[in-house]
Amino acid sequence: MVKPYFGQGWMRRIYKTMITAEMLIDLLEQKRAQSPRAKEAFHMKPSIEHGVQIFTEANHFRDGSNVEITVHRTPKDLPQNVPPNMLPHKHDFYEIAYVYQGEFINEFPDGNKLVATDGHLILMNPYAAHLPYTVHREDIVFNILLRKSYVEQILVNLLSGNKLFLNFFLDSIYGHHQENNYMIFANNLEIQDLLFSLILENCEQKLYYEQVVDSYFVALFAILSRLHQTEIEHNIQKYVQNRTLTDVISYIKLNYSDVTLDKVAEAFHYSTGYLSRWIKRKTGSSFSDLVSQYRLEVAKRYLQNSMLPIEKITEIIGYSDTSYFYKFFKKQLGISPQEYRKQTVENQYH
């Protein structure tokens, strides 16, 4: 039996209307059926490269749509508890999976498997190859797809003053979490309330629904940022206790956009002079060179994977002078940031 949604702030409305996941699924199907372009877009055959299906925005978004919501369920004509015989896929848009009920499995080319359960939210990295599926009849997973340009517009235009948030979300995709395929957030009632409200608003499409949906995404990303910051602070405490070179480097990477020698010295209880000499002796590079090289790596990821303006990338990685960044980038790589973006974007899927 499908459970009704009971969450903070929704108690009175749910008792009154008894909105269930099945009702939302019906609304989603009705919405898609009303759009001729939907059938065309969602049935475009993806290309296949190296055994991985390539899904693009053209495959999954209707004209004029920035948000698409689909549902993962085990088809009735397939046996339960059996992984589907499908190829993994990757895509050039953002994907948020909300496990409303049951289990949601993602397999990755490196052999790792992620099993998410009730209430989990998964933020999937663009271009991360994965095979998502459910195996039980009762499993219900809402899959929220977002155009990259839409997400970046929200982040840059609405939250440009919140550096912590920008660093969290953009770095989770392009920065020091780039080696991970996903970020997962455990059962959180506040997040569940937001997601359910967002899905319902997108389905009903009442007056000004687009502005309401935008505001829900802003709130969602900010809450994720807050949760992630707690994890970062916990990690920093572990680094301070161990005081190894790896921990110092990790601290620098976690705080690269505004890190200074004074801040690192204070965090690890070293004098700045001793810390500077110690880093030089251990790595062969100065503190400023380490920071600059890591900022360069992050900038390269932004240039390759996003359409953020170079001026915004400069700001995010911690430089106040765009002209200085241009000169530094060209000195290190021999080409300008624009040239680097142009050369790499066509090889995005390779």
XYZ file of C-alpha atoms in Angstrom:
350
model
C 0.000 0.000 0.000
C 1.328 3.429 -0.935
C 1.846 5.612 2.095
C 0.474 9.187 2.237
C 3.032 11.907 2.812
C 3.236 13.164 6.386
C 5.867 15.833 6.984
C 6.464 19.004 8.907
C 4.180 21.795 7.713
C 2.046 19.441 5.648
C 0.044 17.700 8.338
C -3.156 19.711 7.990
C -3.168 19.668 4.204
C -2.508 15.933 3.980
C -5.286 15.122 6.421
C -7.604 17.278 4.335
C -6.725 16.046 0.868
C -4.795 12.777 1.413
C -2.343 13.482 -1.399
C -0.385 10.341 -2.181
C 2.499 9.528 -4.455
C 0.078 7.752 -6.785
C -1.848 11.002 -7.187
C 1.339 12.866 -8.033
C 2.295 10.189 -10.536
C -1.105 10.526 -12.206
C -0.644 14.305 -12.377
C 2.779 13.870 -13.949
C 1.411 11.494 -16.571
C -1.456 13.860 -17.389
C 0.962 16.747 -17.731
C 3.163 14.811 -20.128
C 0.222 13.532 -22.174
C -0.970 17.095 -22.744
C 2.288 18.031 -24.480
C 2.914 16.606 -27.982
C 6.535 17.655 -27.685
C 6.910 15.519 -24.547
C 6.429 12.229 -26.372
C 8.862 13.248 -29.079
C 11.539 14.407 -26.632
C 11.326 11.460 -24.243
C 11.482 8.896 -27.030
C 14.478 10.264 -28.930
C 17.035 7.498 -29.242
C 20.217 8.325 -27.315
C 23.657 7.815 -28.780
C 25.955 5.171 -27.286
C 29.658 5.660 -26.598
C 31.876 3.022 -25.021
C 28.876 1.086 -23.774
C 27.261 4.113 -22.134
C 24.068 5.800 -23.341
C 24.384 9.568 -23.762
C 21.305 11.493 -22.663
C 21.151 15.177 -23.566
C 18.754 17.971 -22.722
C 17.197 17.421 -26.150
C 16.290 13.864 -25.065
C 14.678 14.821 -21.806
C 13.335 18.393 -21.855
C 10.377 19.853 -23.651
C 10.734 23.167 -25.415
C 10.665 25.984 -22.882
C 10.872 23.604 -19.908
C 13.677 23.924 -17.346
C 12.378 21.244 -14.998
C 11.192 17.739 -15.844
C 10.010 15.228 -13.258
C 9.819 11.514 -13.971
C 9.235 8.459 -11.815
C 11.370 5.351 -11.310
C 9.229 2.256 -10.694
C 9.654 -1.437 -11.357
C 7.576 -2.211 -14.490
C 4.749 -4.661 -13.858
C 5.889 -6.886 -16.734
C 9.345 -7.389 -15.163
C 10.171 -9.748 -12.296
C 10.995 -8.262 -8.904
C 14.454 -8.359 -7.309
C 16.169 -8.587 -10.703
C 18.389 -5.764 -12.042
C 17.276 -4.559 -15.484
C 19.194 -5.562 -18.577
C 20.142 -2.032 -19.589
C 23.216 0.001 -20.388
C 24.391 2.678 -17.952
C 23.886 6.281 -19.026
C 25.195 9.770 -18.403
C 23.797 13.185 -19.201
C 24.595 16.870 -19.524
C 21.974 18.129 -17.061
C 21.465 18.057 -13.305
C 19.586 15.201 -11.696
C 18.052 14.985 -8.229
C 16.578 11.656 -7.163
C 14.138 11.650 -4.234
C 13.405 8.214 -2.789
C 9.808 8.613 -1.688
C 9.355 4.976 -0.779
C 11.346 1.748 -0.890
C 14.807 1.404 -2.390
C 16.666 3.021 -5.278
C 19.820 1.418 -6.644
C 22.581 3.049 -8.677
C 25.451 1.014 -10.113
C 28.654 2.681 -11.354
C 31.283 1.553 -13.883
C 33.907 1.198 -11.140
C 31.829 -1.555 -9.536
C 30.443 0.547 -6.703
C 26.760 0.319 -5.854
C 24.634 2.859 -4.006
C 21.420 1.694 -2.328
C 19.275 4.608 -1.168
C 16.132 4.163 0.924
C 13.080 6.119 2.125
C 13.693 9.858 2.335
C 17.137 9.883 0.751
C 18.040 12.586 -1.755
C 20.767 11.958 -4.324
C 22.440 14.795 -6.199
C 23.984 13.195 -9.281
C 27.005 14.774 -10.942
C 26.538 15.720 -14.593
C 28.441 13.336 -16.877
C 28.676 10.629 -14.189
C 27.893 7.270 -15.776
C 25.405 5.261 -13.716
C 22.714 2.606 -13.998
C 19.675 3.533 -11.859
C 16.856 1.117 -11.144
C 14.287 -0.200 -8.675
C 13.510 -3.871 -8.040
C 10.354 -3.906 -5.890
C 6.783 -3.072 -6.855
C 6.441 -0.687 -3.906
C 9.565 1.351 -4.811
C 8.759 4.936 -5.814
C 11.494 7.399 -6.789
C 10.854 10.895 -8.138
C 13.546 11.947 -10.570
C 13.921 15.731 -10.905
C 15.861 16.840 -13.983
C 17.173 20.402 -14.288
C 18.730 22.192 -17.224
C 22.277 23.307 -16.455
C 21.574 26.855 -17.586
C 18.561 27.020 -15.259
C 20.509 25.877 -12.197
C 23.439 28.152 -12.916
C 21.127 31.111 -13.442
C 19.448 30.531 -10.084
C 22.769 30.155 -8.286
C 24.532 33.117 -9.845
C 21.667 35.608 -10.044
C 19.806 34.848 -6.838
C 22.562 33.664 -4.520
C 25.698 35.393 -5.737
C 26.141 36.983 -2.319
C 26.195 33.621 -0.554
C 29.702 32.358 -1.244
C 29.352 29.390 1.063
C 26.373 28.147 -0.890
C 27.955 28.680 -4.297
C 31.085 26.843 -3.216
C 29.039 23.937 -1.891
C 26.861 23.368 -4.919
C 29.280 24.205 -7.706
C 32.230 22.489 -6.056
C 30.160 19.373 -5.436
C 29.778 19.134 -9.195
C 32.968 20.672 -10.579
C 35.336 21.195 -7.661
C 36.971 19.028 -5.030
C 34.096 16.512 -5.051
C 34.463 15.978 -8.798
C 35.950 12.514 -8.203
C 32.636 11.406 -6.678
C 29.678 10.383 -8.805
C 27.076 11.750 -6.430
C 26.255 13.365 -3.110
C 23.646 11.748 -0.873
C 21.643 13.278 1.950
C 19.962 11.048 4.500
C 16.373 11.168 5.677
C 15.546 14.813 6.491
C 11.949 15.925 7.022
C 12.653 19.518 6.002
C 14.032 18.367 2.652
C 11.165 15.931 2.151
C 8.598 18.680 2.754
C 10.279 20.919 0.207
C 10.565 18.206 -2.419
C 6.960 17.139 -2.082
C 5.801 20.764 -2.314
C 8.031 21.335 -5.329
C 6.741 18.288 -7.171
C 3.114 19.166 -6.443
C 3.585 22.790 -7.546
C 5.238 21.673 -10.774
C 2.381 19.249 -11.450
C -0.512 21.598 -10.730
C 1.042 24.593 -12.527
C -1.158 27.222 -10.938
C -0.708 30.962 -11.463
C 2.959 31.984 -10.914
C 3.972 28.375 -10.366
C 7.339 28.925 -12.074
C 8.344 31.605 -9.549
C 7.206 29.347 -6.707
C 9.215 26.418 -8.078
C 12.278 28.665 -8.406
C 11.946 29.664 -4.763
C 11.664 26.026 -3.691
C 14.904 25.185 -5.492
C 16.681 28.123 -3.857
C 15.499 26.917 -0.446
C 16.417 23.313 -1.226
C 19.957 24.127 -2.314
C 20.491 26.392 0.682
C 19.407 23.643 3.088
C 21.723 21.165 1.386
C 24.515 23.690 1.768
C 23.796 24.025 5.470
C 23.844 20.257 5.970
C 27.053 19.885 4.003
C 28.780 22.646 5.952
C 28.283 20.643 9.147
C 30.090 17.737 7.513
C 32.933 20.018 6.408
C 33.394 21.392 9.911
C 33.516 17.858 11.287
C 36.194 16.931 8.742
C 38.234 20.011 9.617
C 38.262 18.958 13.265
C 39.689 15.595 12.253
C 42.370 17.314 10.164
C 43.404 19.542 13.055
C 43.787 16.593 15.399
C 46.050 14.605 13.073
C 48.156 17.441 11.666
C 49.554 15.455 8.751
C 50.499 16.933 5.405
C 47.488 15.251 3.809
C 45.205 16.917 6.334
C 46.727 20.346 5.746
C 46.325 19.940 1.977
C 42.736 18.771 2.484
C 42.029 21.832 4.623
C 43.419 24.067 1.869
C 41.211 22.341 -0.724
C 38.108 22.659 1.424
C 38.698 26.392 1.839
C 40.565 27.245 -1.354
C 38.487 30.287 -2.316
C 39.441 32.337 0.750
C 42.226 30.356 2.425
C 45.276 32.223 3.721
C 48.482 31.118 5.371
C 47.356 32.832 8.573
C 44.076 30.869 8.634
C 45.788 27.524 8.116
C 48.416 28.323 10.737
C 45.724 29.252 13.233
C 43.669 26.124 12.493
C 46.630 23.789 13.000
C 48.322 25.815 15.764
C 51.513 26.503 13.825
C 53.386 29.754 13.376
C 53.078 31.089 9.838
C 56.844 30.942 9.360
C 57.115 27.316 10.436
C 54.052 26.292 8.374
C 55.384 28.015 5.258
C 58.785 26.275 5.538
C 57.181 22.931 6.380
C 54.880 23.025 3.316
C 57.784 24.004 1.075
C 59.949 21.211 2.454
C 57.225 18.562 2.166
C 55.768 19.484 -1.238
C 58.481 21.458 -3.026
C 55.944 24.248 -3.585
C 55.147 27.395 -1.666
C 51.797 27.834 0.063
C 50.651 30.405 -2.509
C 51.645 28.091 -5.376
C 49.623 25.236 -3.892
C 46.551 27.429 -3.574
C 46.970 28.873 -7.070
C 47.352 25.449 -8.665
C 44.260 24.105 -6.967
C 42.248 27.172 -7.948
C 43.426 26.601 -11.509
C 42.196 22.984 -11.427
C 38.783 24.064 -10.171
C 38.585 26.839 -12.789
C 39.336 24.302 -15.523
C 36.440 22.146 -14.339
C 34.075 25.117 -14.353
C 35.179 26.088 -17.860
C 34.742 22.570 -19.161
C 31.454 21.664 -17.500
C 29.505 24.903 -17.085
C 28.561 28.002 -19.010
C 29.283 30.318 -16.101
C 30.828 33.633 -17.201
C 34.573 33.738 -16.711
C 34.177 36.780 -14.452
C 31.925 34.717 -12.159
C 34.353 31.784 -12.169
C 37.129 34.191 -11.215
C 35.086 35.384 -8.251
C 34.078 31.913 -7.112
C 37.611 30.543 -7.002
C 38.802 33.476 -4.922
C 40.276 36.097 -7.259
C 39.042 39.676 -7.239
C 40.925 40.708 -10.378
C 39.739 39.043 -13.580
C 42.672 40.350 -15.595
C 45.082 38.706 -13.155
C 43.266 35.396 -13.570
C 43.477 35.676 -17.367
C 47.234 36.270 -17.213
C 47.810 33.476 -14.699
C 45.689 31.001 -16.688
C 47.460 31.731 -19.961
C 50.884 31.585 -18.311
C 50.127 28.149 -16.883
C 48.365 26.563 -19.877
C 49.481 28.634 -22.834
C 45.927 29.484 -23.878
C 43.215 31.823 -22.620
C 40.226 30.624 -20.569
C 37.935 31.100 -23.591
C 40.205 28.996 -25.775
C 40.377 26.290 -23.125
C 36.575 26.169 -22.866
C 36.218 25.961 -26.639
C 38.763 23.134 -26.930
C 37.335 20.996 -24.133
C 33.586 21.408 -24.532
C 33.450 19.306 -27.711
C 35.167 16.443 -25.876
C 32.744 16.568 -22.954
C 31.626 12.975 -23.153
C 35.022 11.373 -23.826
